[in-house]
Amino acid sequence: MYRLFRPLLFSLDPERSHDLTLGLLHCAYRVPGLRTLNRSLHTRHTPSLPVEVMGLHLRNPVGLAAGLDKNASCVAPLGDLGFGFLELGTVTPRAQPGNPKKRMYRIETHEALINRMGFNNVGLETFLGNLARASRVCPLGINIGKNRDTPAEHALDDYMLGLRTVYPVADYVAVNVSSPNTPGLRALQEQETLAALLAALKSEQDGLARAYGRYVPIALKIAPDLADEDIHAIARLLLTHRIDAVIATNTTISRPGLENDVTAQQSGGLSGKPLRALATHVIRELYRELAGRIPIIGVGGISSADDAWEKILAGADLVQIYTALIYRGPAAVRHIVAGIDSRMRTLGATSFAEARAMHAGSVR
Ligand SMILES: Cc1cc2nc3c(=O)[nH]c(=O)nc-3n(C[C@H](O)[C@H](O)[C@H](O)COP(=O)(O)O)c2cc1C
């Protein structure tokens, strides 16, 4: 069915078609019967492939990546597409407009996007109001960031406020230090700065867990544009500070295979197919150091079950998609879940760790 709508959506400016789709989904859910229709088209056809990661019980390991529903305005319609979990945000303490438009580009021949949105979002207060009205159909991660006009030396305050505010309503909190579109943000991945941030987050999480009687895991989302030794150093910091998961990766500032493409020269983060191998490399390097002690959420260029499986074999315990949803439509979710399920059955594996061990044995 998406094949019928796609030409119309692609005839519009990418951001307009994004806003229009979310707006229509939001409104459609007020019409009796349409929710049942959406569920019967998607959720019902998505195989059950339960996994437990970060102490969360998920109906399947395929999630929505951050950035598509920044304001928690479409939680039920997106959950009903069959995802195992959704990551909402990035939300910043105060509302902000983001970068000037135009700020999102399609590179259709490569099933890729370039965006320099710059954390356009409604801010924590409105975000929480939206979420309170939403019906939750699967676990929800909330991705937090800093406001553009918060000086670097106060970045920690924004993350602390974000963590404290979303903690009671999140199933996990994703800490975004890797968007290329907020000046200075990625510098938070540098060792000393990151160590201070992780230590503060962990101590705040301990206090919040005691106060609410509920432990909410924290995941750090990192960039694909890191040298191997930086990836290893980050992995060691995650272990030292007992961070619950790592999300790899955000969009890239590099342009692999797109050197001659005119649109690809736009500034911003690249997502979709050209990011796939780079993101998988980061996962493999993280896994080399973490060896299963901290779960990895693999994201970047997944558009098929083969792509998801590649990430799982590299070390991912969960996967997420964004750009594939734009190019392939909602059916991508169930195709990826079904493909992972059939590969697990063929191997006779009961967990991804077992699948990785079997695969390693077979290629040795
Ligand atoms: C338009 C757009 C906006 C995004 N906004 C965010 C964001 O606000 N926070 C974030 O952590 N990642 C954001 N991302 C990155 C995605 O979550 C994901 O990491 C990246 O797109 C790679 O996955 P994909 O190739 O499946 O799209 C955004 C991606 C796109 C395309």
CSV table of C-alpha atoms and ligand atoms in Angstrom, one decimal:
chain,number,residue,atom,x,y,z
A,1,MET,CA,0.0,0.0,0.0
A,2,TYR,CA,2.9,2.4,0.8
A,3,ARG,CA,4.0,2.0,-2.8
A,4,LEU,CA,0.8,3.9,-3.8
A,5,PHE,CA,1.4,6.8,-1.4
A,6,ARG,CA,5.2,7.2,-1.8
A,7,PRO,CA,5.2,9.1,-5.1
A,8,LEU,CA,2.8,11.6,-3.6
A,9,LEU,CA,4.9,12.0,-0.4
A,10,PHE,CA,8.1,12.2,-2.4
A,11,SER,CA,6.6,15.0,-4.6
A,12,LEU,CA,6.6,17.2,-1.5
A,13,ASP,CA,9.5,18.8,0.3
A,14,PRO,CA,10.9,16.0,2.7
A,15,GLU,CA,10.1,17.9,5.9
A,16,ARG,CA,6.6,18.9,4.7
A,17,SER,CA,5.8,15.3,3.9
A,18,HIS,CA,7.2,14.2,7.3
A,19,ASP,CA,5.0,16.7,9.1
A,20,LEU,CA,2.0,15.9,6.9
A,21,THR,CA,2.3,12.1,7.6
A,22,LEU,CA,2.6,12.6,11.4
A,23,GLY,CA,-0.3,15.1,11.4
A,24,LEU,CA,-2.5,12.7,9.4
A,25,LEU,CA,-1.6,9.8,11.6
A,26,HIS,CA,-2.4,11.8,14.7
A,27,CYS,CA,-5.8,13.0,13.4
A,28,ALA,CA,-6.7,9.5,11.9
A,29,TYR,CA,-6.5,8.1,15.4
A,30,ARG,CA,-9.5,10.2,16.4
A,31,VAL,CA,-11.6,8.5,13.8
A,32,PRO,CA,-13.2,5.3,15.3
A,33,GLY,CA,-12.1,2.1,13.6
A,34,LEU,CA,-8.9,3.5,12.1
A,35,ARG,CA,-6.7,2.4,15.0
A,36,THR,CA,-8.1,-1.1,14.7
A,37,LEU,CA,-7.4,-1.0,10.9
A,38,ASN,CA,-3.8,0.1,11.5
A,39,ARG,CA,-3.2,-2.6,14.0
A,40,SER,CA,-4.7,-5.3,11.9
A,41,LEU,CA,-2.6,-4.2,8.9
A,42,HIS,CA,0.7,-4.0,10.9
A,43,THR,CA,0.9,-5.3,14.5
A,44,ARG,CA,-1.1,-8.4,13.8
A,45,HIS,CA,1.2,-9.5,10.9
A,46,THR,CA,4.4,-8.8,12.8
A,47,PRO,CA,5.7,-12.1,14.3
A,48,SER,CA,6.3,-12.3,18.0
A,49,LEU,CA,10.0,-12.5,18.7
A,50,PRO,CA,10.3,-11.6,22.4
A,51,VAL,CA,13.6,-10.4,23.8
A,52,GLU,CA,14.7,-9.0,27.2
A,53,VAL,CA,17.3,-6.2,27.1
A,54,MET,CA,18.2,-3.7,29.8
A,55,GLY,CA,15.6,-5.5,32.0
A,56,LEU,CA,12.9,-4.5,29.5
A,57,HIS,CA,10.6,-7.1,28.0
A,58,LEU,CA,10.1,-6.3,24.3
A,59,ARG,CA,7.8,-8.1,21.9
A,60,ASN,CA,10.5,-7.9,19.2
A,61,PRO,CA,14.0,-6.4,18.8
A,62,VAL,CA,13.2,-3.8,16.1
A,63,GLY,CA,12.6,-0.2,17.4
A,64,LEU,CA,12.0,3.2,15.9
A,65,ALA,CA,15.1,5.4,16.1
A,66,ALA,CA,15.1,8.9,17.6
A,67,GLY,CA,14.2,12.0,15.6
A,68,LEU,CA,11.0,10.8,13.9
A,69,ASP,CA,8.7,11.6,16.7
A,70,LYS,CA,10.6,14.3,18.5
A,71,ASN,CA,7.6,15.6,20.4
A,72,ALA,CA,5.8,12.4,21.4
A,73,SER,CA,2.9,13.4,19.2
A,74,CYS,CA,2.3,10.1,17.4
A,75,VAL,CA,3.1,7.4,20.0
A,76,ALA,CA,0.2,5.1,19.5
A,77,PRO,CA,0.1,5.2,15.7
A,78,LEU,CA,3.8,4.5,15.5
A,79,GLY,CA,3.7,1.8,18.2
A,80,ASP,CA,0.9,0.1,16.2
A,81,LEU,CA,3.2,-0.3,13.2
A,82,GLY,CA,4.6,-3.4,15.1
A,83,PHE,CA,7.8,-1.9,16.6
A,84,GLY,CA,9.2,-3.6,19.7
A,85,PHE,CA,10.0,-0.2,21.2
A,86,LEU,CA,10.0,3.4,20.2
A,87,GLU,CA,12.6,6.0,21.0
A,88,LEU,CA,11.1,9.5,21.2
A,89,GLY,CA,12.9,12.9,21.1
A,90,THR,CA,15.5,14.3,21.0
A,91,VAL,CA,13.8,16.6,23.5
A,92,THR,CA,15.7,19.6,25.0
A,93,PRO,CA,14.8,21.4,28.2
A,94,ARG,CA,13.3,24.4,26.4
A,95,ALA,CA,11.4,24.5,23.1
A,96,GLN,CA,13.5,25.6,20.2
A,97,PRO,CA,12.9,26.1,16.4
A,98,GLY,CA,16.0,24.2,15.1
A,99,ASN,CA,18.0,25.4,12.1
A,100,PRO,CA,16.5,27.5,9.3
A,101,LYS,CA,14.6,25.6,6.6
A,102,LYS,CA,15.4,23.9,4.1
A,103,ARG,CA,17.1,21.4,6.4
A,104,MET,CA,16.2,17.9,5.2
A,105,TYR,CA,17.2,16.3,1.8
A,106,ARG,CA,16.4,13.0,0.1
A,107,ILE,CA,19.1,11.2,-2.0
A,108,GLU,CA,16.7,8.8,-3.6
A,109,THR,CA,19.1,6.7,-5.6
A,110,HIS,CA,20.9,5.8,-2.4
A,111,GLU,CA,17.9,5.5,-0.1
A,112,ALA,CA,19.5,8.1,2.0
A,113,LEU,CA,18.7,11.4,3.8
A,114,ILE,CA,20.7,14.4,4.9
A,115,ASN,CA,19.3,16.4,7.8
A,116,ARG,CA,20.4,19.4,9.8
A,117,MET,CA,17.2,19.8,11.8
A,118,GLY,CA,19.1,21.0,14.9
A,119,PHE,CA,16.8,19.5,17.6
A,120,ASN,CA,13.6,21.4,16.6
A,121,ASN,CA,11.3,20.4,19.4
A,122,VAL,CA,8.5,21.5,21.8
A,123,GLY,CA,10.7,21.3,25.0
A,124,LEU,CA,10.3,19.0,28.0
A,125,GLU,CA,7.1,20.4,29.4
A,126,THR,CA,4.9,20.1,26.3
A,127,PHE,CA,6.6,16.8,25.5
A,128,LEU,CA,5.5,15.4,28.8
A,129,GLY,CA,1.9,16.7,28.3
A,130,ASN,CA,1.8,15.0,24.9
A,131,LEU,CA,3.1,11.7,26.3
A,132,ALA,CA,0.6,11.8,29.2
A,133,ARG,CA,-2.3,11.8,26.6
A,134,ALA,CA,-0.8,9.0,24.5
A,135,SER,CA,-1.7,5.4,24.7
A,136,ARG,CA,1.5,3.3,25.2
A,137,VAL,CA,1.6,0.1,23.2
A,138,CYS,CA,5.3,-0.8,23.7
A,139,PRO,CA,8.2,0.4,25.8
A,140,LEU,CA,9.3,3.9,25.2
A,141,GLY,CA,12.8,5.3,25.3
A,142,ILE,CA,13.2,9.1,25.7
A,143,ASN,CA,16.2,10.7,24.0
A,144,ILE,CA,17.4,13.8,25.7
A,145,GLY,CA,19.8,16.6,24.5
A,146,LYS,CA,20.9,20.1,25.2
A,147,ASN,CA,19.5,23.4,23.9
A,148,ARG,CA,21.6,25.1,21.2
A,149,ASP,CA,22.0,28.3,23.3
A,150,THR,CA,23.1,26.4,26.4
A,151,PRO,CA,26.9,27.1,26.7
A,152,ALA,CA,29.1,24.0,26.6
A,153,GLU,CA,30.1,24.5,30.2
A,154,HIS,CA,26.5,24.1,31.2
A,155,ALA,CA,25.6,21.2,29.0
A,156,LEU,CA,25.6,18.9,32.0
A,157,ASP,CA,22.7,20.9,33.5
A,158,ASP,CA,20.5,20.3,30.5
A,159,TYR,CA,21.2,16.6,30.6
A,160,MET,CA,20.5,16.4,34.4
A,161,LEU,CA,17.3,18.3,34.0
A,162,GLY,CA,16.3,16.1,31.1
A,163,LEU,CA,17.0,12.9,33.0
A,164,ARG,CA,15.2,14.1,36.1
A,165,THR,CA,12.1,15.2,34.1
A,166,VAL,CA,11.6,12.2,31.9
A,167,TYR,CA,12.7,9.6,34.4
A,168,PRO,CA,9.3,8.8,35.9
A,169,VAL,CA,7.7,8.3,32.4
A,170,ALA,CA,10.5,6.6,30.4
A,171,ASP,CA,11.3,2.9,30.0
A,172,TYR,CA,14.9,4.0,29.2
A,173,VAL,CA,16.6,7.3,28.7
A,174,ALA,CA,18.9,7.8,25.7
A,175,VAL,CA,21.6,10.4,26.1
A,176,ASN,CA,22.4,12.0,22.8
A,177,VAL,CA,25.9,13.4,22.5
A,178,SER,CA,26.3,12.6,18.8
A,179,SER,CA,24.0,14.8,16.7
A,180,PRO,CA,26.1,16.7,14.2
A,181,ASN,CA,23.6,19.6,14.1
A,182,THR,CA,24.1,21.2,17.5
A,183,PRO,CA,27.5,23.0,17.6
A,184,GLY,CA,29.8,21.5,20.1
A,185,LEU,CA,27.6,18.6,21.0
A,186,ARG,CA,29.8,15.8,19.7
A,187,ALA,CA,32.7,17.2,21.8
A,188,LEU,CA,30.9,15.7,24.7
A,189,GLN,CA,32.2,12.3,23.5
A,190,GLU,CA,35.8,13.3,24.3
A,191,GLN,CA,37.1,11.2,27.1
A,192,GLU,CA,37.4,13.6,30.0
A,193,THR,CA,34.1,15.4,29.3
A,194,LEU,CA,32.3,12.1,28.7
A,195,ALA,CA,33.6,10.6,32.0
A,196,ALA,CA,32.3,13.6,33.9
A,197,LEU,CA,28.9,13.4,32.2
A,198,LEU,CA,28.5,9.6,32.7
A,199,ALA,CA,29.5,9.9,36.4
A,200,ALA,CA,27.0,12.6,37.0
A,201,LEU,CA,24.2,10.8,35.1
A,202,LYS,CA,24.9,7.6,37.0
A,203,SER,CA,24.8,9.2,40.4
A,204,GLU,CA,21.6,11.0,39.5
A,205,GLN,CA,20.1,7.8,38.2
A,206,ASP,CA,21.0,6.1,41.5
A,207,GLY,CA,19.1,8.8,43.5
A,208,LEU,CA,16.1,8.7,41.1
A,209,ALA,CA,15.9,4.9,41.4
A,210,ARG,CA,15.7,5.2,45.2
A,211,ALA,CA,13.2,8.1,45.0
A,212,TYR,CA,10.8,6.4,42.5
A,213,GLY,CA,11.5,2.8,43.6
A,214,ARG,CA,12.1,2.0,39.9
A,215,TYR,CA,15.3,1.6,37.9
A,216,VAL,CA,15.2,3.2,34.5
A,217,PRO,CA,18.2,2.3,32.3
A,218,ILE,CA,20.4,4.9,30.6
A,219,ALA,CA,21.8,4.4,27.0
A,220,LEU,CA,24.5,6.6,25.5
A,221,LYS,CA,24.0,7.3,21.7
A,222,ILE,CA,27.3,7.8,19.9
A,223,ALA,CA,28.4,9.0,16.5
A,224,PRO,CA,29.8,6.9,13.6
A,225,ASP,CA,32.6,9.3,13.0
A,226,LEU,CA,35.0,8.1,15.7
A,227,ALA,CA,38.4,6.6,15.4
A,228,ASP,CA,38.6,2.9,16.6
A,229,GLU,CA,40.7,3.9,19.7
A,230,ASP,CA,38.0,6.4,20.7
A,231,ILE,CA,35.3,3.8,20.3
A,232,HIS,CA,37.3,1.4,22.6
A,233,ALA,CA,37.8,4.2,25.1
A,234,ILE,CA,34.1,5.0,25.2
A,235,ALA,CA,33.3,1.4,25.7
A,236,ARG,CA,35.7,1.2,28.7
A,237,LEU,CA,34.0,4.4,30.1
A,238,LEU,CA,30.6,2.8,29.8
A,239,LEU,CA,31.8,-0.2,31.8
A,240,THR,CA,33.5,1.9,34.4
A,241,HIS,CA,30.4,4.0,34.9
A,242,ARG,CA,27.9,1.1,34.7
A,243,ILE,CA,25.9,2.6,31.9
A,244,ASP,CA,23.1,0.3,30.8
A,245,ALA,CA,23.4,0.3,27.0
A,246,VAL,CA,25.0,2.0,24.0
A,247,ILE,CA,23.2,3.1,20.8
A,248,ALA,CA,25.4,3.0,17.7
A,249,THR,CA,25.1,5.1,15.7
A,250,ASN,CA,23.8,8.6,14.9
A,251,THR,CA,24.0,10.1,11.4
A,252,THR,CA,27.5,10.6,9.9
A,253,ILE,CA,29.2,13.8,8.7
A,254,SER,CA,31.1,11.7,6.1
A,255,ARG,CA,29.7,11.0,2.7
A,256,PRO,CA,30.7,7.4,1.9
A,257,GLY,CA,30.1,6.6,-1.7
A,258,LEU,CA,28.5,9.9,-2.3
A,259,GLU,CA,31.5,12.0,-3.2
A,260,ASN,CA,30.0,12.9,-6.6
A,261,ASP,CA,26.4,13.5,-5.6
A,262,VAL,CA,25.4,17.1,-5.6
A,263,THR,CA,22.8,16.9,-2.9
A,264,ALA,CA,25.2,15.0,-0.7
A,265,GLN,CA,27.3,18.1,-0.4
A,266,GLN,CA,24.6,19.7,1.8
A,267,SER,CA,25.8,20.0,5.4
A,268,GLY,CA,24.3,17.8,8.1
A,269,GLY,CA,24.0,14.2,9.1
A,270,LEU,CA,23.7,11.4,6.5
A,271,SER,CA,21.4,8.4,7.3
A,272,GLY,CA,20.2,5.4,5.3
A,273,LYS,CA,22.0,2.9,3.1
A,274,PRO,CA,25.4,4.8,2.8
A,275,LEU,CA,25.7,4.8,6.6
A,276,ARG,CA,25.2,1.0,7.0
A,277,ALA,CA,28.8,-0.3,6.9
A,278,LEU,CA,30.2,2.5,9.0
A,279,ALA,CA,27.6,2.0,11.8
A,280,THR,CA,28.2,-1.8,11.7
A,281,HIS,CA,31.9,-1.1,12.1
A,282,VAL,CA,31.3,0.9,15.2
A,283,ILE,CA,29.1,-1.9,16.6
A,284,ARG,CA,31.8,-4.5,15.9
A,285,GLU,CA,34.5,-2.3,17.6
A,286,LEU,CA,32.2,-1.7,20.7
A,287,TYR,CA,31.5,-5.4,20.9
A,288,ARG,CA,35.2,-6.2,20.8
A,289,GLU,CA,35.6,-4.3,24.1
A,290,LEU,CA,32.2,-4.9,25.7
A,291,ALA,CA,31.9,-8.6,24.9
A,292,GLY,CA,28.2,-8.7,25.8
A,293,ARG,CA,28.6,-7.0,29.2
A,294,ILE,CA,26.6,-4.0,28.0
A,295,PRO,CA,23.9,-4.3,25.3
A,296,ILE,CA,24.3,-2.6,22.0
A,297,ILE,CA,21.4,-1.0,20.1
A,298,GLY,CA,22.5,-1.1,16.5
A,299,VAL,CA,21.2,1.6,14.1
A,300,GLY,CA,22.3,3.1,10.8
A,301,GLY,CA,21.3,2.1,7.3
A,302,ILE,CA,19.1,-0.9,8.2
A,303,SER,CA,16.5,-1.5,5.5
A,304,SER,CA,16.2,-5.2,5.3
A,305,ALA,CA,16.4,-8.3,7.5
A,306,ASP,CA,19.9,-8.9,6.1
A,307,ASP,CA,21.0,-5.5,7.3
A,308,ALA,CA,19.6,-6.1,10.7
A,309,TRP,CA,21.2,-9.5,10.9
A,310,GLU,CA,24.6,-8.0,10.0
A,311,LYS,CA,24.2,-5.7,13.0
A,312,ILE,CA,23.2,-8.5,15.3
A,313,LEU,CA,26.1,-10.7,14.2
A,314,ALA,CA,28.4,-7.7,14.8
A,315,GLY,CA,27.1,-7.5,18.4
A,316,ALA,CA,23.8,-5.7,18.5
A,317,ASP,CA,21.1,-6.9,20.9
A,318,LEU,CA,18.4,-4.6,19.5
A,319,VAL,CA,18.2,-2.6,16.2
A,320,GLN,CA,16.4,0.6,15.2
A,321,ILE,CA,15.3,2.1,11.9
A,322,TYR,CA,14.4,5.5,10.7
A,323,THR,CA,15.3,6.2,7.0
A,324,ALA,CA,14.0,2.8,5.8
A,325,LEU,CA,10.6,3.8,7.1
A,326,ILE,CA,10.6,6.7,4.7
A,327,TYR,CA,11.8,4.7,1.7
A,328,ARG,CA,10.1,1.3,2.4
A,329,GLY,CA,7.1,2.3,4.5
A,330,PRO,CA,5.7,0.6,7.6
A,331,ALA,CA,5.9,-2.9,6.1
A,332,ALA,CA,9.7,-2.7,6.7
A,333,VAL,CA,9.1,-3.3,10.4
A,334,ARG,CA,7.4,-6.7,10.0
A,335,HIS,CA,9.7,-7.8,7.1
A,336,ILE,CA,12.7,-7.2,9.3
A,337,VAL,CA,11.2,-8.9,12.4
A,338,ALA,CA,10.1,-11.9,10.2
A,339,GLY,CA,13.5,-12.1,8.6
A,340,ILE,CA,15.4,-12.1,12.0
A,341,ASP,CA,12.9,-14.7,13.3
A,342,SER,CA,13.5,-17.0,10.3
A,343,ARG,CA,17.3,-16.7,10.6
A,344,MET,CA,17.1,-17.6,14.3
A,345,ARG,CA,14.9,-20.7,13.5
A,346,THR,CA,17.2,-21.8,10.7
A,347,LEU,CA,20.2,-21.6,13.1
A,348,GLY,CA,18.2,-23.2,16.0
A,349,ALA,CA,19.5,-20.3,18.2
A,350,THR,CA,17.5,-19.1,21.2
A,351,SER,CA,19.3,-15.8,21.7
A,352,PHE,CA,21.4,-13.4,19.6
A,353,ALA,CA,24.4,-14.2,21.8
A,354,GLU,CA,24.0,-17.9,20.8
A,355,ALA,CA,23.5,-16.9,17.1
A,356,ARG,CA,26.8,-14.9,17.3
A,357,ALA,CA,28.6,-17.8,18.8
A,358,MET,CA,27.3,-20.3,16.2
A,359,HIS,CA,28.2,-17.9,13.4
A,360,ALA,CA,31.7,-17.3,14.8
A,361,GLY,CA,32.1,-21.1,15.0
A,362,SER,CA,31.0,-21.6,11.4
A,363,VAL,CA,33.3,-19.0,9.9
A,364,ARG,CA,36.4,-20.1,11.9
B,1,LIG,C1,15.5,13.6,9.9
B,1,LIG,C2,16.2,12.9,11.0
B,1,LIG,C3,16.2,13.5,12.3
B,1,LIG,C4,16.9,12.8,13.3
B,1,LIG,N1,16.8,13.4,14.6
B,1,LIG,C5,17.5,12.7,15.6
B,1,LIG,C6,17.4,13.2,16.9
B,1,LIG,O1,16.7,14.1,17.2
B,1,LIG,N2,18.1,12.5,17.9
B,1,LIG,C7,18.8,11.4,17.6
B,1,LIG,O2,19.4,10.9,18.5
B,1,LIG,N3,18.9,11.0,16.3
B,1,LIG,C8,18.3,11.6,15.3
B,1,LIG,N4,18.4,11.1,14.1
B,1,LIG,C9,19.2,9.9,13.8
B,1,LIG,C10,18.5,8.6,13.8
B,1,LIG,O3,17.9,8.3,15.1
B,1,LIG,C11,19.4,7.4,13.4
B,1,LIG,O4,20.4,7.3,14.4
B,1,LIG,C12,20.1,7.6,12.0
B,1,LIG,O5,19.1,8.2,11.2
B,1,LIG,C13,20.6,6.3,11.5
B,1,LIG,O6,19.6,5.4,11.2
B,1,LIG,P1,18.8,5.2,9.8
B,1,LIG,O7,19.9,5.0,8.8
B,1,LIG,O8,18.0,4.0,10.0
B,1,LIG,O9,18.0,6.4,9.5
B,1,LIG,C14,17.7,11.7,13.0
B,1,LIG,C15,17.7,11.1,11.7
B,1,LIG,C16,17.0,11.8,10.7
B,1,LIG,C17,17.0,11.2,9.3
